[in-house]
Amino acid sequence: GVGGGGSRDPLARSGGVKGVSASPSHASNAGQELAQLSGISQRISGSDFRHRHEAVTELTEMMISEREACDGKTGPLVELFVGRLGDNNAKVAAAALQGLEKVAGAYGSGLEGSVGVLVPALAANLANTSAQIRTLAASVLDIVARQSDPCLLAQPLSSAIDFGNQRARATLLDKMRLIVRNLYDKRPPLLYKFVVQSAVKTLEEHRADVKSSNATLIKELYAVVGEGIFTNSGVRLPDKTVMRLREIIGS
């Protein structure tokens, strides 16, 4: 939610981060980390924006410095960041995006299990009135798109393009283009089901930036699949759609 209050603690559901060795020499460290996480999760959704900002900074530092303990257990930690992406205080939202930028860069594909919650939250930030928020969100999404399994990214990106804020659409189409070749290599049916479908749907869009990004995506699709772009699950697309696609490909 926005602002704070009513803590929804993903750590309580997950039982915290359990990646620390249970040997006696590590027991006290594990206890300290769980206590630290508990404190972060309470303050990060509190009513005082300063406490929320401090908690975001602390969460970032902990995930970077305690990589071994956090690796493979990142889901609930990413949820804590995501909960602040819509914060009504711009400084807190920016800090959460800056934290995610650092963490995504450090963890690489280690965050791909969270793309289902990350993509829609970042897509919402792409439509923010603040240029700083938009730029940070685009940077985080770029890192996530380049380092995550394209099979996991296709559906949330497609949903964000089809149903999200129109102002975010051009950037989302640009990120979708990044996964075309790898997705075709791994799972061609997903390319048709999500990428081609979103590109065809977006043909109805009139915003200049969206039309430009969609045209670049369509040309990339054609470069990868050739004439196959005109057929979906063995069924040829309507003649009118094929004609519009050919106009774009030939432009």
Short mmCIF file of C-alpha atoms in Angstrom, two decimals:
data_model
loop_
_atom_site.label_atom_id
_atom_site.label_comp_id
_atom_site.label_asym_id
_atom_site.label_seq_id
_atom_site.Cartn_x
_atom_site.Cartn_y
_atom_site.Cartn_z
CA GLY A 1 0.00 0.00 0.00
CA VAL A 2 0.89 3.64 -0.07
CA GLY A 3 2.28 5.54 2.87
CA GLY A 4 2.53 2.98 5.62
CA GLY A 5 0.52 1.51 8.47
CA GLY A 6 -0.94 -2.00 8.60
CA SER A 7 2.29 -3.91 8.14
CA ARG A 8 1.95 -6.83 5.72
CA ASP A 9 5.05 -8.78 6.65
CA PRO A 10 6.26 -11.21 3.96
CA LEU A 11 9.03 -12.33 6.30
CA ALA A 12 6.54 -13.63 8.83
CA ARG A 13 4.96 -15.79 6.12
CA SER A 14 8.26 -17.14 4.86
CA GLY A 15 9.91 -17.69 8.20
CA GLY A 16 12.63 -15.19 7.39
CA VAL A 17 15.91 -15.82 5.64
CA LYS A 18 17.09 -19.34 6.30
CA GLY A 19 20.22 -19.42 4.18
CA VAL A 20 22.62 -19.15 7.12
CA SER A 21 24.43 -22.26 8.32
CA ALA A 22 22.92 -23.74 11.47
CA SER A 23 26.31 -24.60 12.98
CA PRO A 24 26.93 -23.12 16.47
CA SER A 25 29.55 -20.70 15.14
CA HIS A 26 26.90 -19.15 12.90
CA ALA A 27 23.96 -19.35 15.29
CA SER A 28 24.47 -15.91 16.82
CA ASN A 29 24.90 -14.34 13.35
CA ALA A 30 21.69 -15.98 12.18
CA GLY A 31 19.86 -14.68 15.23
CA GLN A 32 21.17 -11.17 14.66
CA GLU A 33 20.13 -11.22 11.01
CA LEU A 34 16.62 -12.42 11.81
CA ALA A 35 16.29 -9.71 14.46
CA GLN A 36 17.55 -7.13 11.96
CA LEU A 37 15.07 -8.33 9.34
CA SER A 38 12.23 -8.21 11.81
CA GLY A 39 13.12 -4.60 12.65
CA ILE A 40 13.40 -3.65 8.99
CA SER A 41 10.06 -5.23 8.08
CA GLN A 42 8.30 -3.31 10.88
CA ARG A 43 9.86 0.08 10.12
CA ILE A 44 9.61 -0.20 6.34
CA SER A 45 5.82 0.07 6.49
CA GLY A 46 5.61 2.45 9.46
CA SER A 47 3.89 5.83 9.49
CA ASP A 48 7.08 7.93 9.69
CA PHE A 49 8.66 8.37 6.25
CA ARG A 50 12.10 8.78 7.83
CA HIS A 51 11.85 5.34 9.39
CA ARG A 52 10.69 3.87 6.08
CA HIS A 53 13.62 5.51 4.29
CA GLU A 54 16.12 4.20 6.87
CA ALA A 55 14.64 0.70 6.62
CA VAL A 56 14.95 0.68 2.82
CA THR A 57 18.60 1.78 3.09
CA GLU A 58 19.29 -0.88 5.72
CA LEU A 59 17.58 -3.58 3.64
CA THR A 60 19.73 -2.63 0.63
CA GLU A 61 22.95 -2.75 2.66
CA MET A 62 22.02 -6.07 4.23
CA MET A 63 21.22 -7.74 0.89
CA ILE A 64 24.51 -6.54 -0.60
CA SER A 65 26.71 -7.37 2.41
CA GLU A 66 24.95 -10.61 3.44
CA ARG A 67 24.65 -12.06 -0.04
CA GLU A 68 25.40 -15.61 1.04
CA ALA A 69 22.62 -15.57 3.64
CA CYS A 70 20.07 -13.95 1.32
CA ASP A 71 20.80 -15.81 -1.93
CA GLY A 72 17.99 -18.15 -2.88
CA LYS A 73 15.73 -16.60 -0.24
CA THR A 74 15.17 -13.28 -1.96
CA GLY A 75 11.40 -13.45 -2.52
CA PRO A 76 10.20 -11.90 0.76
CA LEU A 77 13.03 -9.36 0.70
CA VAL A 78 12.07 -8.19 -2.79
CA GLU A 79 8.46 -7.89 -1.57
CA LEU A 80 9.65 -5.45 1.09
CA PHE A 81 11.17 -3.26 -1.64
CA VAL A 82 8.08 -3.58 -3.84
CA GLY A 83 5.89 -2.44 -0.96
CA ARG A 84 7.73 0.90 -1.03
CA LEU A 85 7.71 1.49 -4.80
CA GLY A 86 4.30 3.10 -4.43
CA ASP A 87 5.23 5.10 -1.32
CA ASN A 88 3.56 8.50 -1.14
CA ASN A 89 6.92 10.01 -0.17
CA ALA A 90 9.06 10.41 -3.31
CA LYS A 91 12.33 10.05 -1.36
CA VAL A 92 11.27 6.67 -0.01
CA ALA A 93 10.09 5.44 -3.42
CA ALA A 94 13.36 6.63 -5.03
CA ALA A 95 15.41 4.93 -2.30
CA ALA A 96 13.53 1.66 -2.89
CA LEU A 97 14.25 1.86 -6.64
CA GLN A 98 17.92 2.71 -6.03
CA GLY A 99 18.13 -0.24 -3.64
CA LEU A 100 16.56 -2.58 -6.19
CA GLU A 101 18.94 -1.27 -8.85
CA LYS A 102 21.94 -2.25 -6.69
CA VAL A 103 20.44 -5.57 -5.62
CA ALA A 104 19.35 -6.55 -9.15
CA GLY A 105 22.83 -5.77 -10.43
CA ALA A 106 24.46 -7.84 -7.70
CA TYR A 107 22.09 -10.83 -7.75
CA GLY A 108 21.53 -11.16 -11.50
CA SER A 109 19.21 -14.09 -12.23
CA GLY A 110 18.83 -14.57 -8.47
CA LEU A 111 15.80 -12.28 -8.55
CA GLU A 112 14.01 -13.93 -11.47
CA GLY A 113 11.63 -15.78 -9.15
CA SER A 114 10.18 -12.37 -8.24
CA VAL A 115 9.54 -11.02 -11.75
CA GLY A 116 5.80 -11.59 -11.30
CA VAL A 117 5.68 -8.93 -8.56
CA LEU A 118 8.56 -6.77 -9.80
CA VAL A 119 7.34 -6.13 -13.36
CA PRO A 120 3.88 -4.71 -12.53
CA ALA A 121 5.28 -2.58 -9.71
CA LEU A 122 8.06 -1.18 -11.91
CA ALA A 123 5.58 -0.66 -14.76
CA ALA A 124 3.47 1.51 -12.45
CA ASN A 125 6.57 3.57 -11.65
CA LEU A 126 7.24 4.07 -15.37
CA ALA A 127 4.06 6.14 -15.47
CA ASN A 128 5.04 8.28 -12.46
CA THR A 129 5.01 12.07 -12.81
CA SER A 130 8.56 12.24 -11.39
CA ALA A 131 11.29 11.97 -14.04
CA GLN A 132 13.68 10.54 -11.42
CA ILE A 133 11.24 7.75 -10.52
CA ARG A 134 10.61 6.93 -14.19
CA THR A 135 14.34 6.82 -14.98
CA LEU A 136 15.15 4.60 -12.00
CA ALA A 137 12.26 2.23 -12.77
CA ALA A 138 13.43 1.90 -16.38
CA SER A 139 16.97 1.14 -15.21
CA VAL A 140 15.84 -1.58 -12.77
CA LEU A 141 13.54 -3.13 -15.37
CA ASP A 142 16.39 -3.13 -17.89
CA ILE A 143 18.64 -5.05 -15.49
CA VAL A 144 15.86 -7.52 -14.65
CA ALA A 145 14.96 -8.05 -18.34
CA ARG A 146 18.57 -8.69 -19.34
CA GLN A 147 19.37 -11.10 -16.50
CA SER A 148 16.17 -13.11 -15.97
CA ASP A 149 14.80 -16.13 -17.80
CA PRO A 150 12.74 -14.74 -20.71
CA CYS A 151 10.18 -17.51 -20.19
CA LEU A 152 9.37 -15.99 -16.79
CA LEU A 153 9.31 -12.42 -18.12
CA ALA A 154 7.06 -12.85 -21.15
CA GLN A 155 3.70 -13.04 -19.37
CA PRO A 156 4.15 -10.21 -16.81
CA LEU A 157 5.61 -7.89 -19.48
CA SER A 158 2.75 -8.71 -21.84
CA SER A 159 0.14 -8.06 -19.12
CA ALA A 160 1.76 -4.74 -18.21
CA ILE A 161 1.74 -3.67 -21.88
CA ASP A 162 -1.84 -4.78 -22.50
CA PHE A 163 -3.48 -3.61 -19.29
CA GLY A 164 -1.10 -1.14 -17.63
CA ASN A 165 -0.80 2.62 -17.85
CA GLN A 166 -0.51 3.93 -21.39
CA ARG A 167 2.37 6.23 -20.38
CA ALA A 168 4.50 3.18 -19.49
CA ARG A 169 3.79 1.27 -22.70
CA ALA A 170 6.65 2.51 -24.90
CA THR A 171 9.33 1.64 -22.32
CA LEU A 172 7.72 -1.76 -21.67
CA LEU A 173 7.75 -2.53 -25.41
CA ASP A 174 11.45 -1.62 -25.48
CA LYS A 175 12.12 -4.07 -22.63
CA MET A 176 10.02 -6.74 -24.36
CA ARG A 177 12.27 -6.39 -27.40
CA LEU A 178 15.28 -7.36 -25.25
CA ILE A 179 13.90 -10.87 -24.66
CA VAL A 180 12.72 -11.74 -28.21
CA ARG A 181 15.74 -13.74 -29.40
CA ASN A 182 16.32 -15.69 -26.17
CA LEU A 183 12.61 -16.42 -25.79
CA TYR A 184 12.43 -17.76 -29.36
CA ASP A 185 15.44 -20.00 -28.69
CA LYS A 186 13.94 -21.36 -25.47
CA ARG A 187 10.16 -21.44 -25.91
CA PRO A 188 8.84 -20.26 -29.32
CA PRO A 189 5.15 -20.77 -28.35
CA LEU A 190 5.53 -18.16 -25.58
CA LEU A 191 6.88 -15.69 -28.12
CA TYR A 192 3.67 -15.98 -30.13
CA LYS A 193 1.36 -16.18 -27.14
CA PHE A 194 2.68 -13.07 -25.39
CA VAL A 195 5.07 -10.98 -27.50
CA VAL A 196 3.41 -11.20 -30.91
CA GLN A 197 -0.03 -10.89 -29.31
CA SER A 198 0.95 -7.70 -27.42
CA ALA A 199 2.55 -6.23 -30.55
CA VAL A 200 -0.60 -6.89 -32.61
CA LYS A 201 -2.84 -5.47 -29.86
CA THR A 202 -0.68 -2.34 -29.70
CA LEU A 203 -1.24 -1.66 -33.42
CA GLU A 204 -4.38 0.19 -32.27
CA GLU A 205 -2.32 2.60 -30.17
CA HIS A 206 -2.06 6.22 -31.38
CA ARG A 207 0.66 7.68 -29.12
CA ALA A 208 3.76 8.45 -31.20
CA ASP A 209 6.26 7.00 -28.68
CA VAL A 210 4.27 3.78 -28.36
CA LYS A 211 3.91 3.39 -32.14
CA SER A 212 7.66 3.89 -32.57
CA SER A 213 8.60 1.35 -29.87
CA ASN A 214 6.08 -1.16 -31.20
CA ALA A 215 7.41 -0.77 -34.75
CA THR A 216 10.94 -1.52 -33.51
CA LEU A 217 9.63 -4.58 -31.64
CA ILE A 218 7.77 -5.84 -34.74
CA LYS A 219 10.91 -5.46 -36.89
CA GLU A 220 12.90 -7.42 -34.30
CA LEU A 221 10.23 -10.15 -34.29
CA TYR A 222 10.34 -10.36 -38.08
CA ALA A 223 14.16 -10.55 -38.01
CA VAL A 224 13.90 -13.53 -35.65
CA VAL A 225 10.86 -15.50 -36.89
CA GLY A 226 10.45 -14.26 -40.47
CA GLU A 227 7.09 -15.00 -42.08
CA GLY A 228 6.10 -16.91 -38.96
CA ILE A 229 5.08 -13.57 -37.42
CA PHE A 230 1.91 -13.69 -39.55
CA THR A 231 0.74 -17.01 -38.12
CA ASN A 232 -0.43 -17.69 -34.57
CA SER A 233 -0.74 -21.33 -33.41
CA GLY A 234 -1.04 -22.45 -37.04
CA VAL A 235 -3.76 -19.91 -37.82
CA ARG A 236 -2.90 -17.00 -40.11
CA LEU A 237 -3.61 -13.54 -38.70
CA PRO A 238 -6.41 -11.53 -40.36
CA ASP A 239 -5.42 -9.98 -43.72
CA LYS A 240 -5.83 -6.45 -42.36
CA THR A 241 -3.40 -7.20 -39.50
CA VAL A 242 -0.90 -8.84 -41.85
CA MET A 243 -1.05 -5.80 -44.14
CA ARG A 244 -0.36 -3.42 -41.24
CA LEU A 245 2.51 -5.55 -40.00
CA ARG A 246 4.03 -5.67 -43.51
CA GLU A 247 3.80 -1.86 -43.78
CA ILE A 248 5.74 -1.51 -40.52
CA ILE A 249 8.33 -4.18 -41.44
CA GLY A 250 8.93 -2.51 -44.80
CA SER A 251 9.15 1.04 -43.44
#
